[in-house]
């Protein structure tokens, strides 16, 4: 069984969510973690978690939401973190790609949510774009573990995160010809990977440019197997165990 540890699931993107879940199951992807990272997404994600056995949820405010999040919203987040099938805080983090002018505010929001994760004893799912050093420095201040979502950095950065106890979320980028990720992860231990699609974004080759979905997880596993010269089924087994350890699904049912 595969686990997609990071996807987005919304009627806005998928007309027929029943069908998405069915297609996932046909590909042996029978657990998915939906990342609800905007206030507007929380309710829908929680509905799916109730409706489908397969769906678990992480809640958090994405760094790009920084201007729209106030203390009341953080309270709202804190309350919902206690609900069933909420397995983590995320995706949270820092994103300086589009806007560097809000660094201070982003770090503040990030820290408030790291504190919440610490209090609730939940793993975190980290979004970091063009902000590696600040992400590492900020994470080091808190006793949290979790996943570096959509990892695509250098080997030295991977080593730092792994040493800090984080897993790397590996997705469709690993199949892209112009990406370095393959050569970076080739020599890293399988024990530090979890699989993710970040769907509807980042479809793996040969579906690049089309809408992604959790059913494509086996393509990513196959690619990792190829790179590491091991079987796809070993990648499946170990990455699923890794995800189970991090998110503790059994106790969140
Ligand atoms: Ni995402």
XYZ file of N, CA and C and ligand atoms in Angstrom:
760
model
N 0.821 -1.201 0.000
C 0.000 0.000 0.000
C 0.867 1.268 0.000
N 0.430 2.195 -0.805
C 1.138 3.478 -0.860
C 0.398 4.543 -0.049
N 1.149 5.515 0.411
C 0.555 6.694 1.049
C 1.016 7.940 0.299
N 0.062 8.747 -0.130
C 0.417 10.067 -0.659
C 0.414 11.015 0.533
N 1.606 11.435 0.958
C 1.695 12.224 2.196
C 1.401 13.706 2.008
N 1.159 14.097 0.756
C 0.850 15.520 0.557
C 0.097 15.732 -0.748
N -1.162 16.086 -0.623
C -1.921 16.447 -1.830
C -2.960 17.478 -1.446
N -3.541 18.072 -2.459
C -4.638 19.014 -2.251
C -5.846 18.432 -2.950
N -6.963 18.462 -2.268
C -8.148 17.816 -2.822
C -9.316 18.773 -2.664
N -9.800 19.256 -3.796
C -10.888 20.219 -3.716
C -11.776 20.089 -4.944
N -13.059 20.328 -4.715
C -14.016 20.279 -5.836
C -13.637 21.274 -6.913
N -12.945 22.325 -6.492
C -12.500 23.329 -7.454
C -11.610 22.701 -8.530
N -10.825 21.691 -8.121
C -9.904 21.038 -9.062
C -10.441 19.726 -9.619
N -11.162 18.988 -8.768
C -11.642 17.667 -9.196
C -13.165 17.647 -9.128
N -13.779 17.492 -10.281
C -15.241 17.502 -10.328
C -15.819 16.334 -9.540
N -15.128 15.185 -9.626
C -15.676 13.981 -9.033
C -14.672 13.388 -8.027
N -14.811 13.773 -6.782
C -13.848 13.343 -5.761
C -13.988 11.843 -5.477
N -15.230 11.325 -5.555
C -15.434 9.868 -5.408
C -14.548 9.104 -6.387
N -14.533 9.612 -7.609
C -13.774 8.941 -8.669
C -12.265 9.025 -8.379
N -11.810 10.163 -7.900
C -10.385 10.317 -7.549
C -9.995 9.263 -6.515
N -10.818 9.130 -5.482
C -10.527 8.170 -4.416
C -10.524 6.748 -4.975
N -11.487 6.449 -5.829
C -11.575 5.119 -6.435
C -10.334 4.810 -7.276
N -9.937 5.780 -8.098
C -8.751 5.587 -8.956
C -7.482 5.421 -8.121
N -7.398 6.138 -7.015
C -6.248 5.977 -6.118
C -6.178 4.540 -5.622
N -7.319 4.052 -5.164
C -7.368 2.684 -4.607
C -6.942 1.664 -5.649
N -7.359 1.888 -6.887
C -6.984 0.950 -7.960
C -5.470 0.896 -8.154
N -4.782 1.979 -7.805
C -3.317 2.010 -7.910
C -2.652 1.708 -6.567
N -3.453 1.220 -5.634
C -2.921 0.834 -4.339
C -2.503 2.040 -3.475
N -3.023 3.197 -3.806
C -2.780 4.399 -2.979
C -4.025 4.566 -2.114
N -4.010 3.943 -0.946
C -5.259 3.909 -0.182
C -5.212 4.741 1.093
N -4.174 5.563 1.197
C -4.165 6.587 2.239
C -3.590 7.858 1.628
N -4.266 8.962 1.861
C -3.736 10.236 1.374
C -3.842 11.281 2.488
N -2.871 12.177 2.492
C -2.894 13.265 3.469
C -3.175 14.560 2.713
N -4.343 15.107 2.979
C -4.747 16.333 2.298
C -4.211 17.528 3.083
N -3.484 18.380 2.368
C -2.929 19.570 2.999
C -3.902 20.727 2.803
N -4.555 21.115 3.891
C -5.458 22.258 3.840
C -4.699 23.452 4.391
N -4.327 24.372 3.531
C -3.403 25.410 3.997
C -3.947 26.825 3.820
N -5.268 26.892 3.600
C -5.980 28.172 3.598
C -7.232 27.967 4.430
N -7.632 29.008 5.124
C -8.821 28.901 5.968
C -10.002 28.314 5.194
N -10.160 28.767 3.945
C -11.302 28.339 3.131
C -11.265 26.844 2.846
N -10.082 26.245 2.927
C -9.959 24.815 2.578
C -10.223 23.877 3.752
N -10.169 24.415 4.961
C -10.246 23.544 6.142
C -11.520 22.697 6.136
N -12.649 23.389 5.931
C -13.942 22.719 6.067
C -14.086 21.569 5.074
N -13.728 21.847 3.833
C -13.872 20.827 2.795
C -12.979 19.610 3.103
N -11.754 19.879 3.518
C -10.826 18.779 3.826
C -11.368 17.925 4.979
N -11.922 18.584 5.986
C -12.467 17.845 7.131
C -13.675 17.004 6.727
N -14.449 17.513 5.784
C -15.586 16.729 5.257
C -15.094 15.457 4.586
N -14.048 15.575 3.785
C -13.511 14.390 3.102
C -12.937 13.398 4.097
N -12.330 13.920 5.149
C -11.767 13.030 6.166
C -12.881 12.217 6.830
N -14.037 12.844 7.003
C -15.193 12.134 7.586
C -15.747 11.120 6.609
N -15.823 11.532 5.362
C -16.495 10.714 4.349
C -15.646 9.515 3.894
N -14.338 9.721 3.732
C -13.492 8.659 3.175
C -12.497 8.151 4.209
N -12.512 6.860 4.370
C -11.559 6.200 5.256
C -10.118 6.567 4.869
N -9.874 6.721 3.585
C -8.522 6.945 3.047
C -7.935 8.312 3.395
N -8.789 9.272 3.752
C -8.331 10.665 3.840
C -7.961 11.090 5.263
N -6.742 11.581 5.392
C -6.284 12.246 6.611
C -5.915 13.673 6.225
N -5.750 14.531 7.228
C -5.609 15.956 6.907
C -4.514 16.606 7.748
N -3.772 17.517 7.125
C -2.956 18.443 7.909
C -3.559 19.836 7.724
N -3.534 20.616 8.791
C -4.071 21.972 8.750
C -2.973 22.971 9.098
N -2.947 24.064 8.380
C -1.981 25.110 8.702
C -2.141 26.258 7.726
N -1.488 27.361 8.032
C -1.572 28.507 7.127
C -0.280 28.634 6.326
N -0.446 28.540 5.025
C 0.651 28.668 4.060
C 1.288 30.063 4.196
N 2.607 30.157 3.990
C 3.250 31.479 4.143
C 2.643 32.566 3.246
N 2.104 32.175 2.111
C 1.512 33.192 1.230
C 0.207 33.766 1.785
N -0.300 33.143 2.840
C -1.533 33.621 3.473
C -1.241 34.669 4.545
N 0.030 35.004 4.684
C 0.480 35.772 5.852
C -0.349 37.039 6.122
N -0.754 37.721 5.077
C -1.497 38.969 5.298
C -2.928 38.749 5.771
N -3.431 37.536 5.562
C -4.841 37.271 5.873
C -5.062 36.521 7.184
N -3.984 36.231 7.902
C -4.138 35.421 9.102
C -3.985 36.285 10.354
N -5.013 36.254 11.214
C -4.902 36.992 12.475
C -4.973 36.016 13.662
N -4.962 36.555 14.866
C -4.933 35.706 16.061
C -6.156 34.801 16.166
N -7.278 35.332 15.704
C -8.502 34.538 15.735
C -8.354 33.300 14.841
N -7.719 33.496 13.696
C -7.503 32.376 12.778
C -6.579 31.328 13.398
N -5.620 31.792 14.159
C -4.702 30.852 14.812
C -5.423 30.054 15.895
N -6.359 30.705 16.553
C -7.183 30.027 17.549
C -8.056 28.973 16.873
N -8.622 29.358 15.747
C -9.449 28.455 14.943
C -8.628 27.217 14.550
N -7.393 27.451 14.141
C -6.497 26.343 13.790
C -6.253 25.449 15.001
N -5.931 26.076 16.106
C -5.619 25.317 17.330
C -6.787 24.404 17.717
N -7.997 24.940 17.663
C -9.174 24.140 18.020
C -9.333 22.931 17.102
N -9.133 23.166 15.804
C -9.367 22.087 14.840
C -8.269 21.031 14.849
N -7.111 21.384 15.363
C -6.013 20.410 15.404
C -6.335 19.218 16.302
N -7.296 19.411 17.191
C -7.636 18.334 18.115
C -8.603 17.318 17.502
N -9.126 17.625 16.340
C -10.137 16.745 15.747
C -9.550 15.438 15.228
N -10.428 14.470 15.044
C -10.033 13.182 14.498
C -9.458 13.338 13.101
N -8.507 12.485 12.786
C -7.902 12.405 11.458
C -7.058 13.621 11.059
N -6.814 14.513 12.031
C -5.852 15.593 11.790
C -4.490 15.073 12.237
N -3.595 14.928 11.283
C -2.334 14.246 11.582
C -1.118 15.167 11.603
N -1.314 16.460 11.423
C -0.155 17.335 11.439
C -0.522 18.786 11.199
N 0.491 19.647 11.318
C 0.329 21.075 11.061
C 1.052 21.392 9.752
N 0.297 21.839 8.762
C 0.958 22.144 7.498
C -0.028 22.361 6.362
N 0.446 22.895 5.238
C 1.838 23.183 5.117
C 2.128 24.574 5.609
N 3.184 24.681 6.390
C 3.583 25.959 6.962
C 5.051 26.197 6.586
N 5.489 27.423 6.672
C 6.894 27.661 6.357
C 7.163 29.048 5.822
N 8.115 29.117 4.906
C 8.575 30.403 4.373
C 8.669 30.319 2.854
N 8.219 31.380 2.200
C 8.269 31.418 0.742
C 8.671 32.818 0.301
N 9.929 32.964 -0.117
C 10.436 34.282 -0.553
C 10.471 34.387 -2.069
N 9.869 33.426 -2.743
C 9.980 33.364 -4.204
C 9.292 34.563 -4.877
N 8.065 34.821 -4.497
C 7.327 35.920 -5.125
C 7.491 37.233 -4.379
N 7.653 37.138 -3.061
C 7.598 38.346 -2.264
C 8.601 38.268 -1.116
N 9.624 39.113 -1.208
C 10.642 39.101 -0.144
C 10.356 40.148 0.916
N 9.310 40.938 0.701
C 9.072 42.073 1.590
C 8.404 41.677 2.911
N 7.943 40.439 2.997
C 7.202 40.044 4.201
C 7.951 38.987 5.031
N 9.268 38.999 4.911
C 10.043 37.966 5.601
C 9.737 37.905 7.096
N 9.768 39.076 7.722
C 9.583 39.127 9.171
C 8.206 38.565 9.550
N 7.196 38.977 8.815
C 5.834 38.528 9.106
C 5.680 37.021 8.871
N 6.324 36.554 7.801
C 6.245 35.117 7.521
C 6.889 34.288 8.628
N 8.047 34.756 9.090
C 8.736 34.023 10.158
C 7.869 34.003 11.421
N 7.234 35.139 11.688
C 6.365 35.232 12.867
C 5.219 34.217 12.800
N 4.558 34.173 11.652
C 3.439 33.241 11.468
C 3.931 31.792 11.552
N 5.076 31.549 10.944
C 5.692 30.218 10.968
C 5.944 29.793 12.424
N 6.534 30.690 13.190
C 6.878 30.352 14.583
C 5.635 30.097 15.437
N 4.602 30.897 15.203
C 3.372 30.685 15.975
C 2.805 29.297 15.719
N 2.914 28.848 14.474
C 2.358 27.537 14.130
C 3.280 26.404 14.584
N 4.575 26.660 14.608
C 5.503 25.656 15.139
C 5.236 25.451 16.633
N 4.933 26.544 17.302
C 4.619 26.469 18.725
C 3.354 25.632 18.944
N 2.363 25.861 18.087
C 1.121 25.073 18.173
C 1.406 23.583 17.981
N 2.235 23.273 17.001
C 2.572 21.874 16.720
C 3.260 21.252 17.933
N 4.125 22.028 18.545
C 4.833 21.581 19.741
C 3.830 21.287 20.866
N 2.926 22.235 21.074
C 1.924 22.080 22.136
C 1.037 20.870 21.909
N 0.628 20.682 20.658
C -0.306 19.593 20.349
C 0.430 18.287 20.040
N 1.739 18.347 20.073
C 2.554 17.169 19.792
C 2.241 16.562 18.423
N 2.212 17.422 17.423
C 1.915 16.985 16.055
C 3.117 17.242 15.144
N 3.289 16.386 14.134
C 4.359 16.658 13.165
C 4.027 17.869 12.297
N 5.041 18.433 11.674
C 4.832 19.590 10.808
C 5.174 19.226 9.362
N 4.487 19.882 8.438
C 4.794 19.720 7.017
C 5.288 21.072 6.529
N 6.537 21.087 6.088
C 7.221 22.355 5.837
C 7.272 22.717 4.360
N 6.814 23.935 4.082
C 6.946 24.519 2.751
C 8.077 25.535 2.821
N 9.111 25.343 1.999
C 10.231 26.281 2.014
C 10.661 26.544 0.588
N 10.563 27.801 0.187
C 10.951 28.147 -1.176
C 11.823 29.392 -1.145
N 13.025 29.272 -1.674
C 14.005 30.360 -1.650
C 14.245 30.888 -0.241
N 14.142 30.006 0.725
C 14.242 30.457 2.124
C 14.922 29.401 2.997
N 15.859 28.664 2.419
C 16.422 27.506 3.121
C 17.036 27.862 4.476
N 17.913 28.871 4.485
C 18.620 29.164 5.736
C 17.662 29.615 6.836
N 16.739 30.495 6.485
C 15.775 30.958 7.492
C 14.901 29.803 7.974
N 14.563 28.891 7.068
C 13.737 27.731 7.463
C 14.496 26.885 8.487
N 15.750 26.591 8.188
C 16.551 25.767 9.095
C 16.722 26.461 10.451
N 17.071 27.751 10.410
C 17.284 28.494 11.659
C 16.014 28.522 12.513
N 14.879 28.695 11.850
C 13.619 28.781 12.598
C 13.245 27.416 13.178
N 13.360 26.378 12.364
C 13.006 25.032 12.838
C 13.844 24.618 14.042
N 15.094 25.065 14.038
C 15.998 24.653 15.120
C 15.565 25.168 16.486
N 14.709 26.182 16.492
C 14.263 26.743 17.770
C 13.146 25.927 18.420
N 12.596 24.964 17.689
C 11.440 24.217 18.209
C 11.695 22.722 18.218
N 10.997 22.054 19.124
C 11.115 20.589 19.190
C 10.043 19.986 18.296
N 10.278 20.026 17.005
C 9.296 19.466 16.078
C 9.990 18.542 15.080
N 9.198 17.599 14.586
C 9.656 16.710 13.523
C 8.613 16.734 12.425
N 8.964 16.149 11.285
C 7.960 16.094 10.228
C 8.578 15.913 8.866
N 7.971 16.588 7.887
C 8.355 16.385 6.489
C 8.737 17.717 5.848
N 9.826 17.703 5.100
C 10.157 18.840 4.246
C 9.460 18.571 2.918
N 8.334 19.249 2.760
C 7.465 19.020 1.614
C 8.148 19.451 0.320
N 7.974 18.628 -0.722
C 8.456 18.961 -2.062
C 9.946 19.296 -2.054
N 10.710 18.440 -1.411
C 12.134 18.733 -1.310
C 12.770 18.715 -2.701
N 13.592 19.744 -2.985
C 14.301 19.749 -4.274
C 15.640 20.470 -4.153
N 16.176 20.454 -2.933
C 17.411 21.203 -2.674
C 18.682 20.408 -2.940
N 19.767 20.958 -2.427
C 21.077 20.335 -2.617
C 21.297 19.216 -1.601
N 22.330 18.416 -1.872
C 22.678 17.304 -0.993
C 23.001 17.797 0.429
N 23.751 18.909 0.520
C 24.134 19.418 1.846
C 22.899 19.802 2.662
N 21.916 20.370 1.953
C 20.683 20.781 2.646
C 19.901 19.544 3.086
N 19.833 18.547 2.206
C 19.150 17.289 2.561
C 19.785 16.701 3.822
N 21.117 16.695 3.843
C 21.828 16.135 4.997
C 21.469 16.858 6.293
N 21.361 18.179 6.214
C 21.014 18.961 7.416
C 19.618 18.569 7.921
N 18.656 18.536 6.998
C 17.275 18.207 7.398
C 17.195 16.797 7.982
N 17.889 15.870 7.344
C 17.838 14.485 7.821
C 18.449 14.396 9.221
N 19.543 15.112 9.408
C 20.194 15.123 10.724
C 19.270 15.722 11.794
N 18.438 16.682 11.367
C 17.491 17.292 12.305
C 16.300 16.375 12.572
N 16.225 15.266 11.867
C 15.135 14.308 12.108
C 13.956 14.446 11.157
N 14.120 15.240 10.124
C 13.028 15.414 9.165
C 13.118 14.407 8.024
N 11.956 14.065 7.492
C 11.900 13.255 6.284
C 11.771 14.201 5.090
N 12.183 13.723 3.937
C 12.058 14.528 2.723
C 10.860 14.033 1.921
N 9.980 14.944 1.551
C 8.837 14.607 0.702
C 9.287 14.622 -0.746
N 9.248 13.441 -1.384
C 9.730 13.342 -2.758
C 8.538 13.167 -3.690
N 8.476 14.028 -4.697
C 7.339 14.014 -5.614
C 7.756 14.001 -7.069
N 6.849 14.455 -7.916
C 7.024 14.382 -9.366
C 8.305 15.001 -9.902
N 8.855 15.964 -9.188
C 10.070 16.649 -9.653
C 11.199 15.646 -9.914
N 11.196 14.553 -9.156
C 12.265 13.561 -9.302
C 12.255 12.923 -10.705
N 11.134 13.035 -11.406
C 11.047 12.459 -12.758
C 11.391 13.471 -13.847
N 11.575 14.736 -13.468
C 11.828 15.774 -14.478
C 13.268 15.688 -14.982
N 13.407 15.774 -16.294
C 14.744 15.656 -16.899
C 15.681 16.779 -16.442
N 15.117 17.978 -16.303
C 15.966 19.132 -15.984
C 16.183 19.301 -14.472
N 15.800 18.295 -13.697
C 15.955 18.429 -12.249
C 17.180 17.658 -11.752
N 17.786 18.211 -10.730
C 18.966 17.606 -10.111
C 18.602 16.625 -9.014
N 17.310 16.608 -8.698
C 16.863 15.890 -7.505
C 17.287 14.423 -7.516
N 17.196 13.806 -8.693
C 17.568 12.395 -8.812
C 18.976 12.133 -8.324
N 19.924 12.958 -8.775
C 21.317 12.731 -8.388
C 21.543 13.066 -6.914
N 20.698 13.944 -6.374
C 20.827 14.277 -4.946
C 20.323 13.128 -4.068
N 19.170 12.555 -4.425
C 18.570 11.564 -3.503
C 19.108 10.147 -3.702
N 19.759 9.943 -4.827
C 20.288 8.627 -5.181
C 21.050 7.982 -4.017
N 21.849 8.772 -3.331
C 22.694 8.224 -2.275
C 22.171 8.492 -0.860
N 20.964 9.025 -0.782
C 20.392 9.257 0.554
C 19.642 8.007 1.008
N 19.513 7.820 2.315
C 18.836 6.611 2.797
C 17.327 6.647 2.539
N 16.804 5.503 2.120
C 15.367 5.373 1.874
C 14.554 5.663 3.135
N 15.180 5.456 4.277
C 14.493 5.693 5.553
C 14.145 7.162 5.762
N 14.687 8.049 4.912
C 14.365 9.467 5.106
C 13.414 10.002 4.035
N 12.786 9.109 3.268
C 11.855 9.580 2.232
C 10.406 9.256 2.566
N 9.532 10.172 2.203
C 8.117 9.831 2.067
C 7.687 10.284 0.672
N 6.639 9.652 0.146
C 6.177 9.973 -1.201
C 5.043 10.981 -1.133
N 4.999 11.849 -2.135
C 3.920 12.834 -2.196
C 3.684 13.251 -3.640
N 2.477 13.709 -3.924
C 2.222 14.213 -5.288
C 2.144 15.735 -5.342
N 1.698 16.360 -4.245
C 1.327 17.777 -4.259
C 0.259 18.034 -5.332
N -0.515 17.009 -5.646
C -1.565 17.172 -6.653
C -2.563 18.239 -6.203
N -3.170 18.981 -7.099
C -3.220 18.787 -8.558
C -1.977 19.284 -9.310
N -0.945 19.706 -8.580
C 0.246 20.269 -9.234
C 1.298 19.190 -9.469
N 2.324 19.549 -10.232
C 3.574 18.782 -10.334
C 3.428 17.324 -10.769
N 2.652 17.096 -11.809
C 2.516 15.736 -12.346
C 3.865 15.175 -12.752
N 4.087 13.901 -12.452
C 5.343 13.282 -12.890
C 5.319 13.029 -14.402
N 6.502 12.901 -14.990
C 6.622 12.449 -16.370
C 6.035 11.030 -16.414
N 5.224 10.614 -17.362
C 4.912 11.274 -18.633
C 3.664 12.151 -18.614
N 3.193 12.543 -17.447
C 1.965 13.354 -17.378
C 2.265 14.813 -17.059
N 3.523 15.193 -17.170
C 3.917 16.564 -16.828
C 3.039 17.569 -17.574
N 2.566 18.580 -16.841
C 1.714 19.593 -17.460
C 0.236 19.275 -17.339
N -0.099 18.024 -17.094
C -1.507 17.661 -16.902
C -1.850 17.701 -15.412
N -3.139 17.563 -15.121
C -3.548 17.585 -13.720
C -3.026 16.335 -12.994
N -2.416 16.554 -11.861
C -1.861 15.453 -11.089
C -2.924 14.882 -10.153
N -2.683 13.673 -9.691
C -3.575 13.064 -8.715
C -2.796 11.997 -7.943
N -3.282 11.645 -6.770
C -2.557 10.706 -5.905
C -2.317 9.356 -6.572
N -3.120 9.027 -7.565
C -2.945 7.731 -8.238
C -1.572 7.631 -8.921
N -0.883 8.771 -9.104
C 0.437 8.753 -9.752
C 1.596 8.446 -8.796
N 1.297 8.209 -7.552
C 2.354 7.914 -6.569
C 3.264 6.751 -6.990
N 2.708 5.650 -7.547
C 3.609 4.544 -7.927
C 4.670 4.946 -8.960
N 4.384 5.946 -9.781
C 5.365 6.408 -10.780
C 6.584 6.997 -10.059
N 6.332 7.694 -8.982
C 7.420 8.310 -8.215
C 8.236 7.226 -7.501
N 7.524 6.239 -6.965
C 8.211 5.118 -6.299
C 9.101 4.374 -7.287
N 8.571 4.170 -8.483
C 9.334 3.440 -9.497
C 10.619 4.192 -9.844
N 10.493 5.506 -9.967
C 11.661 6.329 -10.309
C 12.727 6.278 -9.198
N 12.277 6.336 -7.970
C 13.223 6.264 -6.845
C 13.924 4.900 -6.849
N 13.153 3.855 -7.125
C 13.726 2.511 -7.214
C 14.807 2.434 -8.276
N 14.498 3.025 -9.419
C 15.448 3.055 -10.533
C 16.746 3.748 -10.115
N 16.601 4.913 -9.488
C 17.761 5.705 -9.080
C 18.613 4.975 -8.056
N 17.944 4.306 -7.147
C 18.674 3.642 -6.060
C 18.967 2.182 -6.363
N 18.543 1.750 -7.548
C 18.742 0.359 -7.974
C 18.191 -0.641 -6.959
N 16.950 -0.387 -6.580
C 16.221 -1.306 -5.703
C 14.818 -1.493 -6.283
N 14.069 -2.435 -5.759
C 12.745 -2.702 -6.337
C 11.743 -1.630 -5.927
N 10.744 -1.455 -6.789
C 9.668 -0.512 -6.479
C 8.950 -0.954 -5.202
N 8.807 -2.261 -5.023
C 8.062 -2.733 -3.846
C 8.811 -2.426 -2.543
N 10.127 -2.386 -2.602
C 10.875 -2.001 -1.401
C 10.662 -0.503 -1.108
N 10.652 0.287 -2.167
C 10.387 1.726 -1.986
C 8.996 1.910 -1.371
N 8.033 1.159 -1.896
C 6.659 1.228 -1.389
C 6.628 0.885 0.107
N 7.252 -0.226 0.440
C 7.195 -0.720 1.817
C 7.832 0.292 2.793
N 9.045 0.719 2.455
C 9.782 1.562 3.409
C 9.169 2.964 3.513
N 8.771 3.544 2.376
C 8.207 4.901 2.452
C 6.868 4.887 3.186
N 6.112 3.810 3.040
C 4.842 3.698 3.779
C 5.123 3.587 5.281
N 6.091 2.772 5.644
C 6.467 2.666 7.072
C 6.915 4.026 7.611
N 7.704 4.737 6.806
C 8.177 6.061 7.246
C 6.999 7.003 7.521
N 6.054 7.005 6.590
C 4.889 7.895 6.736
C 4.070 7.505 7.964
N 3.916 6.203 8.182
C 3.153 5.716 9.349
C 3.789 6.199 10.650
N 5.118 6.153 10.682
C 5.844 6.575 11.884
C 5.644 8.066 12.140
N 5.758 8.844 11.085
C 5.681 10.302 11.247
C 4.274 10.746 11.637
N 3.275 10.243 10.915
C 1.927 10.796 11.091
C 1.057 10.021 12.090
N 1.491 8.841 12.473
C 0.778 8.103 13.533
C -0.718 7.965 13.253
N -1.049 7.575 12.039
C -2.455 7.493 11.608
C -3.320 6.643 12.548
N -2.729 5.553 13.011
C -3.475 4.597 13.836
C -4.180 5.268 15.032
N -3.478 6.226 15.629
C -4.042 6.858 16.821
C -4.898 8.085 16.517
N -5.049 8.395 15.233
C -5.809 9.612 14.879
C -7.161 9.269 14.264
N -7.451 7.976 14.123
C -8.682 7.525 13.460
C -9.935 8.038 14.138
Ni 1.155 21.619 -1.304
